[in-house]
Each structure stands twice: as C-alpha cells, then as structure tokens.
Tab-separated table of C-alpha atoms and ligand atoms in Angstrom:
chain	number	residue	atom	x	y	z
A	1	MET	CA	13.118	-39.394	44.335
A	2	SER	CA	16.490	-38.121	43.140
A	3	LYS	CA	17.690	-34.563	43.931
A	4	GLU	CA	17.914	-33.896	40.202
A	5	LEU	CA	14.220	-34.975	39.564
A	6	VAL	CA	12.959	-32.886	42.451
A	7	THR	CA	14.705	-29.769	41.006
A	8	ALA	CA	13.376	-30.575	37.571
A	9	ILE	CA	9.880	-30.720	38.929
A	10	LYS	CA	10.306	-27.478	40.626
A	11	ASN	CA	11.620	-25.874	37.568
A	12	HIS	CA	9.085	-27.388	35.055
A	13	ARG	CA	8.031	-23.872	33.906
A	14	LEU	CA	11.646	-22.722	33.295
A	15	ILE	CA	12.304	-26.094	31.483
A	16	GLU	CA	9.233	-25.644	29.192
A	17	VAL	CA	10.099	-21.999	28.338
A	18	THR	CA	13.701	-22.780	27.741
A	19	GLU	CA	13.020	-25.656	25.448
A	20	LYS	CA	10.480	-23.638	23.466
A	21	LEU	CA	12.722	-20.701	23.179
A	22	THR	CA	15.602	-23.074	22.042
A	23	MET	CA	13.323	-24.451	19.253
A	24	ALA	CA	12.159	-21.031	18.290
A	25	ILE	CA	15.837	-19.714	18.016
A	26	LYS	CA	16.884	-22.873	16.009
A	27	ASP	CA	14.085	-22.345	13.650
A	28	VAL	CA	15.232	-18.873	12.857
A	29	VAL	CA	18.827	-19.948	12.480
A	30	ASN	CA	17.843	-22.717	9.991
A	31	GLU	CA	15.338	-20.584	8.041
A	32	CYS	CA	17.710	-17.701	7.650
A	33	GLU	CA	20.848	-19.958	7.313
A	34	ILE	CA	22.754	-17.835	9.910
A	35	LYS	CA	26.522	-17.986	9.405
A	36	GLU	CA	29.090	-17.959	12.157
A	37	GLU	CA	30.128	-14.267	11.405
A	38	GLU	CA	26.439	-13.188	11.975
A	39	LEU	CA	26.249	-15.247	15.189
A	40	LEU	CA	29.267	-13.474	16.662
A	41	LYS	CA	27.835	-10.064	15.766
A	42	ALA	CA	24.583	-11.124	17.530
A	43	ILE	CA	26.511	-12.152	20.577
A	44	SER	CA	28.524	-8.953	20.611
A	45	PHE	CA	25.337	-6.951	20.359
A	46	LEU	CA	23.747	-8.840	23.224
A	47	ASN	CA	26.837	-8.228	25.373
A	48	GLU	CA	26.475	-4.572	24.548
A	49	VAL	CA	22.844	-4.431	25.435
A	50	GLY	CA	23.756	-6.104	28.882
A	51	LYS	CA	26.550	-3.605	29.477
A	52	LYS	CA	24.180	-0.677	28.699
A	53	GLY	CA	21.332	-2.130	30.737
A	54	GLU	CA	19.003	-2.127	27.738
A	55	PHE	CA	17.356	-5.582	28.037
A	56	HIS	CA	14.180	-3.903	29.162
A	57	LEU	CA	14.296	-1.665	26.096
A	58	LEU	CA	15.040	-4.541	23.848
A	59	SER	CA	11.930	-6.461	25.155
A	60	ASP	CA	10.026	-3.134	24.431
A	61	VAL	CA	10.953	-2.625	20.912
A	62	LEU	CA	10.595	-6.343	20.159
A	63	GLY	CA	6.909	-6.013	21.282
A	64	VAL	CA	7.431	-8.511	24.008
A	65	SER	CA	6.668	-6.170	26.888
A	66	VAL	CA	3.259	-5.211	25.661
A	67	LEU	CA	2.437	-8.775	24.714
A	68	VAL	CA	3.293	-10.024	28.206
A	69	ASP	CA	1.381	-7.074	29.714
A	70	ASN	CA	-1.728	-8.120	27.527
A	71	ILE	CA	-1.412	-11.780	28.667
A	72	THR	CA	-0.778	-10.995	32.281
A	73	TYR	CA	-3.893	-8.667	32.566
A	74	GLN	CA	-6.121	-10.308	29.891
A	75	ASP	CA	-8.892	-10.961	32.578
A	76	ASP	CA	-9.213	-7.144	33.039
A	77	ALA	CA	-9.556	-6.504	29.326
A	78	ASP	CA	-13.405	-6.001	29.293
A	79	ALA	CA	-15.525	-3.226	27.763
A	80	ASP	CA	-16.242	-1.730	31.177
A	81	THR	CA	-12.849	-1.480	32.471
A	82	THR	CA	-10.295	1.120	31.565
A	83	LEU	CA	-7.631	-0.570	29.497
A	84	PHE	CA	-4.269	-1.310	31.191
A	85	ASN	CA	-0.885	-0.540	29.613
A	86	VAL	CA	2.760	-1.114	30.322
A	87	GLU	CA	4.431	0.651	33.251
A	88	GLY	CA	7.766	1.202	31.466
A	89	PRO	CA	11.105	1.506	32.961
A	90	LEU	CA	10.754	5.097	34.315
A	91	TYR	CA	8.452	4.854	37.171
A	92	ARG	CA	9.669	6.127	40.600
A	93	GLU	CA	8.025	5.295	43.892
A	94	GLU	CA	7.235	7.714	46.575
A	95	ALA	CA	6.188	10.660	44.425
A	96	PRO	CA	4.821	13.614	46.557
A	97	ILE	CA	1.079	13.058	47.559
A	98	GLN	CA	-1.230	16.040	46.867
A	99	GLN	CA	-4.788	16.414	47.631
A	100	SER	CA	-6.826	17.047	44.386
A	101	PRO	CA	-6.607	19.533	42.682
A	102	GLY	CA	-2.958	19.183	42.445
A	103	SER	CA	-0.111	20.105	40.029
A	104	LEU	CA	2.706	17.910	38.581
A	105	CYS	CA	4.850	20.896	38.131
A	106	GLU	CA	5.694	24.473	39.088
A	107	LEU	CA	3.461	27.128	37.322
A	108	ASP	CA	6.403	28.301	35.043
A	109	GLU	CA	6.889	24.756	33.610
A	110	PRO	CA	7.587	25.281	29.872
A	111	GLY	CA	4.860	23.969	27.553
A	112	ASP	CA	1.229	24.109	26.863
A	113	VAL	CA	-0.832	24.029	30.145
A	114	LEU	CA	-3.096	20.901	30.572
A	115	PHE	CA	-5.728	20.399	33.089
A	116	MET	CA	-6.633	16.706	33.623
A	117	GLN	CA	-9.893	16.088	35.475
A	118	GLY	CA	-12.387	13.398	35.859
A	119	LYS	CA	-13.488	10.596	38.224
A	120	VAL	CA	-12.212	7.230	39.344
A	121	ILE	CA	-15.238	4.865	39.410
A	122	SER	CA	-16.116	1.237	39.658
A	123	ALA	CA	-16.366	-0.480	36.266
A	124	ALA	CA	-19.024	-2.668	37.520
A	125	THR	CA	-21.460	-0.171	39.134
A	126	GLY	CA	-20.178	3.290	37.991
A	127	ASN	CA	-20.169	4.363	41.622
A	128	PRO	CA	-17.208	6.720	42.642
A	129	ILE	CA	-14.190	5.202	44.292
A	130	PRO	CA	-13.620	7.709	47.290
A	131	ASN	CA	-9.964	8.758	47.854
A	132	ALA	CA	-8.594	6.879	44.889
A	133	LEU	CA	-4.854	7.621	44.459
A	134	LEU	CA	-3.493	8.417	41.129
A	135	ASP	CA	0.152	8.028	40.761
A	136	VAL	CA	1.085	10.190	37.648
A	137	TRP	CA	4.421	10.536	35.890
A	138	GLN	CA	5.324	12.041	32.392
A	139	ALA	CA	7.968	13.521	30.288
A	140	ASN	CA	8.195	17.338	29.866
A	141	ALA	CA	7.291	19.351	26.805
A	142	ILE	CA	10.553	18.352	25.043
A	143	GLY	CA	10.244	14.683	25.949
A	144	ASP	CA	12.621	14.411	29.044
A	145	TYR	CA	11.831	12.660	32.234
A	146	GLU	CA	13.288	14.443	35.353
A	147	ASN	CA	15.382	11.404	36.361
A	148	GLU	CA	17.259	11.536	33.108
A	149	ASP	CA	17.517	15.330	32.865
A	150	GLU	CA	19.721	17.366	35.118
A	151	ASN	CA	17.805	20.438	34.209
A	152	GLN	CA	14.558	19.330	36.065
A	153	THR	CA	14.070	19.274	39.748
A	154	ASP	CA	13.674	15.981	41.744
A	155	TYR	CA	10.217	14.484	41.105
A	156	ASN	CA	9.226	17.192	38.573
A	157	LEU	CA	6.080	16.019	36.627
A	158	ARG	CA	5.497	13.288	39.038
A	159	ALA	CA	2.876	13.251	41.726
A	160	ARG	CA	0.403	11.074	43.657
A	161	ILE	CA	-2.970	12.890	43.305
A	162	LEU	CA	-5.428	11.986	45.887
A	163	ALA	CA	-9.019	12.069	44.664
A	164	ASP	CA	-11.805	13.440	46.871
A	165	HIS	CA	-14.646	11.493	48.531
A	166	ASN	CA	-16.553	11.454	45.272
A	167	GLY	CA	-13.634	9.998	43.372
A	168	TYR	CA	-13.127	13.264	41.553
A	169	TYR	CA	-9.550	14.228	40.654
A	170	GLU	CA	-7.985	17.270	39.028
A	171	PHE	CA	-4.389	18.296	38.397
A	172	ARG	CA	-2.475	20.726	36.421
A	173	THR	CA	0.431	19.725	34.060
A	174	VAL	CA	1.857	20.464	30.618
A	175	VAL	CA	1.173	18.451	27.421
A	176	PRO	CA	4.210	16.097	27.374
A	177	ALA	CA	6.237	15.442	24.095
A	178	GLY	CA	7.239	12.071	22.636
A	179	TYR	CA	10.734	10.821	23.013
A	180	ASP	CA	13.530	8.606	21.546
A	181	ILE	CA	14.022	5.538	23.633
A	182	GLY	CA	17.054	4.540	21.563
A	183	LYS	CA	19.303	7.593	22.353
A	184	GLY	CA	22.380	6.148	20.535
A	185	GLY	CA	22.459	2.857	22.530
A	186	PRO	CA	22.740	-0.569	20.868
A	187	VAL	CA	19.013	-1.052	20.740
A	188	GLY	CA	18.598	2.286	19.043
A	189	GLU	CA	21.352	1.421	16.634
A	190	LEU	CA	19.657	-1.834	15.908
A	191	MET	CA	16.382	-0.027	15.078
A	192	LYS	CA	18.211	2.371	12.718
A	193	ALA	CA	19.926	-0.511	10.967
A	194	VAL	CA	16.592	-2.305	10.289
A	195	GLY	CA	14.916	0.911	9.185
A	196	ARG	CA	12.868	1.496	12.155
A	197	HIS	CA	12.639	4.475	14.482
A	198	ALA	CA	12.862	4.269	18.256
A	199	MET	CA	10.334	7.043	19.021
A	200	ARG	CA	7.466	6.860	21.442
A	201	PRO	CA	4.409	9.134	21.023
A	202	ALA	CA	3.699	11.636	23.924
A	203	HIS	CA	1.880	9.964	26.855
A	204	ILE	CA	1.113	10.288	30.485
A	205	HIS	CA	1.587	7.282	32.826
A	206	PHE	CA	-0.883	6.333	35.557
A	207	LYS	CA	-1.106	3.936	38.323
A	208	ILE	CA	-4.355	4.161	40.066
A	209	GLU	CA	-5.349	2.472	43.370
A	210	GLY	CA	-8.669	2.384	45.156
A	211	GLU	CA	-9.605	0.376	48.283
A	212	SER	CA	-10.858	-3.045	47.223
A	213	PHE	CA	-10.133	-2.467	43.497
A	214	LYS	CA	-7.347	-3.892	41.420
A	215	THR	CA	-4.579	-1.452	40.712
A	216	LEU	CA	-4.779	-0.026	37.121
A	217	THR	CA	-1.597	0.748	35.454
A	218	THR	CA	-1.924	2.451	32.052
A	219	GLN	CA	-0.911	5.328	29.720
A	220	LEU	CA	-3.062	8.056	27.996
A	221	PHE	CA	-2.020	9.503	24.703
A	222	PRO	CA	-2.757	13.049	23.466
A	223	PRO	CA	-4.374	13.060	20.052
A	224	ASN	CA	-2.829	13.717	16.859
A	225	VAL	CA	0.757	13.714	17.959
A	226	PRO	CA	3.782	12.267	16.074
A	227	TRP	CA	4.370	8.559	16.103
A	228	LEU	CA	0.910	7.803	17.449
A	229	ASP	CA	0.454	5.273	14.572
A	230	SER	CA	4.041	3.877	14.863
A	231	ASP	CA	4.890	3.693	18.578
A	232	ALA	CA	8.319	2.001	18.890
A	233	ILE	CA	6.945	-0.317	21.466
A	234	GLY	CA	3.426	-0.743	20.016
A	235	ALA	CA	1.619	0.381	23.163
A	236	VAL	CA	-1.074	2.706	21.750
A	237	LYS	CA	-4.584	1.580	22.341
A	238	GLU	CA	-7.422	3.673	20.806
A	239	PRO	CA	-9.566	3.957	23.983
A	240	LEU	CA	-6.557	5.431	25.695
A	241	ILE	CA	-6.264	8.450	23.339
A	242	MET	CA	-7.349	11.544	25.062
A	243	LYS	CA	-9.664	14.138	23.900
A	244	LEU	CA	-8.177	17.637	24.474
A	245	GLU	CA	-10.327	20.718	24.534
A	246	LYS	CA	-8.419	23.917	23.825
A	247	VAL	CA	-9.651	26.865	25.908
A	248	THR	CA	-8.832	30.396	24.563
A	249	ASP	CA	-11.450	32.556	26.391
A	250	PRO	CA	-9.516	35.024	28.647
A	251	VAL	CA	-12.152	34.728	31.335
A	252	GLU	CA	-11.659	31.013	31.613
A	253	CYS	CA	-7.801	31.460	31.464
A	254	LYS	CA	-8.107	33.912	34.422
A	255	LYS	CA	-10.309	31.588	36.402
A	256	ARG	CA	-7.664	28.872	35.944
A	257	GLY	CA	-4.846	31.264	36.780
A	258	VAL	CA	-3.176	30.948	33.372
A	259	THR	CA	-2.050	33.712	31.062
A	260	THR	CA	-2.191	31.718	27.801
A	261	PRO	CA	-4.732	29.474	26.110
A	262	PHE	CA	-4.668	26.119	27.818
A	263	TYR	CA	-6.164	22.492	27.278
A	264	ILE	CA	-8.593	20.435	29.332
A	265	CYS	CA	-8.866	16.629	29.271
A	266	GLN	CA	-11.756	15.032	30.924
A	267	TYR	CA	-11.102	11.274	31.566
A	268	ASP	CA	-12.910	8.950	33.859
A	269	PHE	CA	-10.918	5.865	34.980
A	270	ARG	CA	-13.068	2.661	35.568
A	271	LEU	CA	-11.342	0.161	37.830
A	272	LYS	CA	-12.155	-3.481	38.352
A	273	GLU	CA	-13.142	-4.734	41.825
A	274	LYS	CA	-10.847	-7.297	43.495
A	275	VAL	CA	-12.509	-10.689	43.600
B	1	FE2	FE1	7.074	6.932	29.257
C-alpha cells in the first residue's frame, strides 16, 4: 500500500468533512453570486478573527458550538437527566474547593444576593450522589468575568463546591448580569453589520462530577432577564431556566446573614451513570 493511501485512510474523517465543507461553501458562493471584492473582504475578516483569537466566538454566534454540543452529548438528552449546555471559553481550572455551604464571592460583592441550593442525584434512581463536586463560574452583577476584569480578585465568582454525603449543596453568590460577547472585535462588528446583537442573557455555569457518573456541563439562566429569548449563541434551554424566590422577611434575612432582600434558587441536578 502506498504511503499516500495509508495517510488518506487515516484521515478519512478529515477528508469527508473537508469535501462536504468545500461543497457547502461553493453552494453559497454560487447561490449568492459572490464577487471577488466580497471574497477579499471575507478573507480579511477571517484574518482579523484569527488575529484577535475570536474563532471560538465565531463558532458560538454561528450556532455551531451549541449544535456540536447537542450532537456530542445527544445520548445524555433524556427526560430524566439534567440538560447539558456548552462550557464556553471562560472556564478556569483549579477554582478553590469549598465544603458546602460555600460562597463564590466575598460578602460585600455588589449585586442581589442569591443562595443556590439543592441536591445532586442519580437520574436513573433519584438517589443522592455523595460528595458530588460542583465547579461553578459566572459573571458579576454588571456582566464581567474576573479573568477579563482588573477590578475583580483572582477566582472571584468561581469555586468548586463539595456537596455533603447526601448530595446536598448550597452556596451564596450574586445574580449575574448578561454581557456583550462582541466587545468591538470583528465578530461583534459582523453581528452589528447584519442587524444582530452579540448579547448573552445572564447565566451561571456548572460542571458537576460524581463518582461513577458522567460529568455534567451546563448553564442555568435566571428568569425574565434581557436576551433570554435572543441569546447570541442560542444556548437557552427551557428546563435550564431557574425559578427564583425573592425573600424579604427581615427574620429570614437575619438568619442568612444578609441585610437586604435576597433570592433563593432550589435546583436539583440529575446526572447519568457511566456505562
Ligand atoms: Fe458565560
């Protein structure tokens, strides 16, 4: 067998995808009768996307990231299991570990205080998953992540919360805000030029591990927030919209150690067992 043929067999997946992609691009060029000037603009745009490191973002706004996530984890999409969602580009490993109840931030973090609590359970049996680990990260109350904001401390609004032996977790945080993923870069400019916005609705990211269970990566969304119906990356899934209860009773506030009304969200995560 020739060297070339061996390489071609090894790369059959790459060859298949490249051929299909080439056909799809040619179809668009033919259908839209793309002219040379437009091609040069497109090439210059893609060069700019590369320079700014925005290819992940481009994949997000084209809806490709969510589609690939749905294909990759389609076997986990059953009614009993909590829905997965994209990890996004802002995850950081090695967030501090805290035994539940924990806190993602200092007590004076600006914003509406939110207590998240619930259980991590088996999707198949409903049994708790002891000592599940919830890796949580989010933007602050004005939509900034700590690693893109010099005003926040290292790992602010990020923590790995260790659930107790009954799979129960609880942590304090603030209600996050949505944010602009375009921020003046080439992808954001493209969105503007085609009459789309580049805003994501507020959300909290989770990556949850339990012994002998598949890791669940997902996002939860506070209800009734801007852009929930028009997420720039199309990641909103109805079962992942949180129910927030507002607590104004001063006695309850005192019990929780807060001086203002706060929110509680009860959310159980149902993980699928490894096969
Ligand atoms: Fe995010």
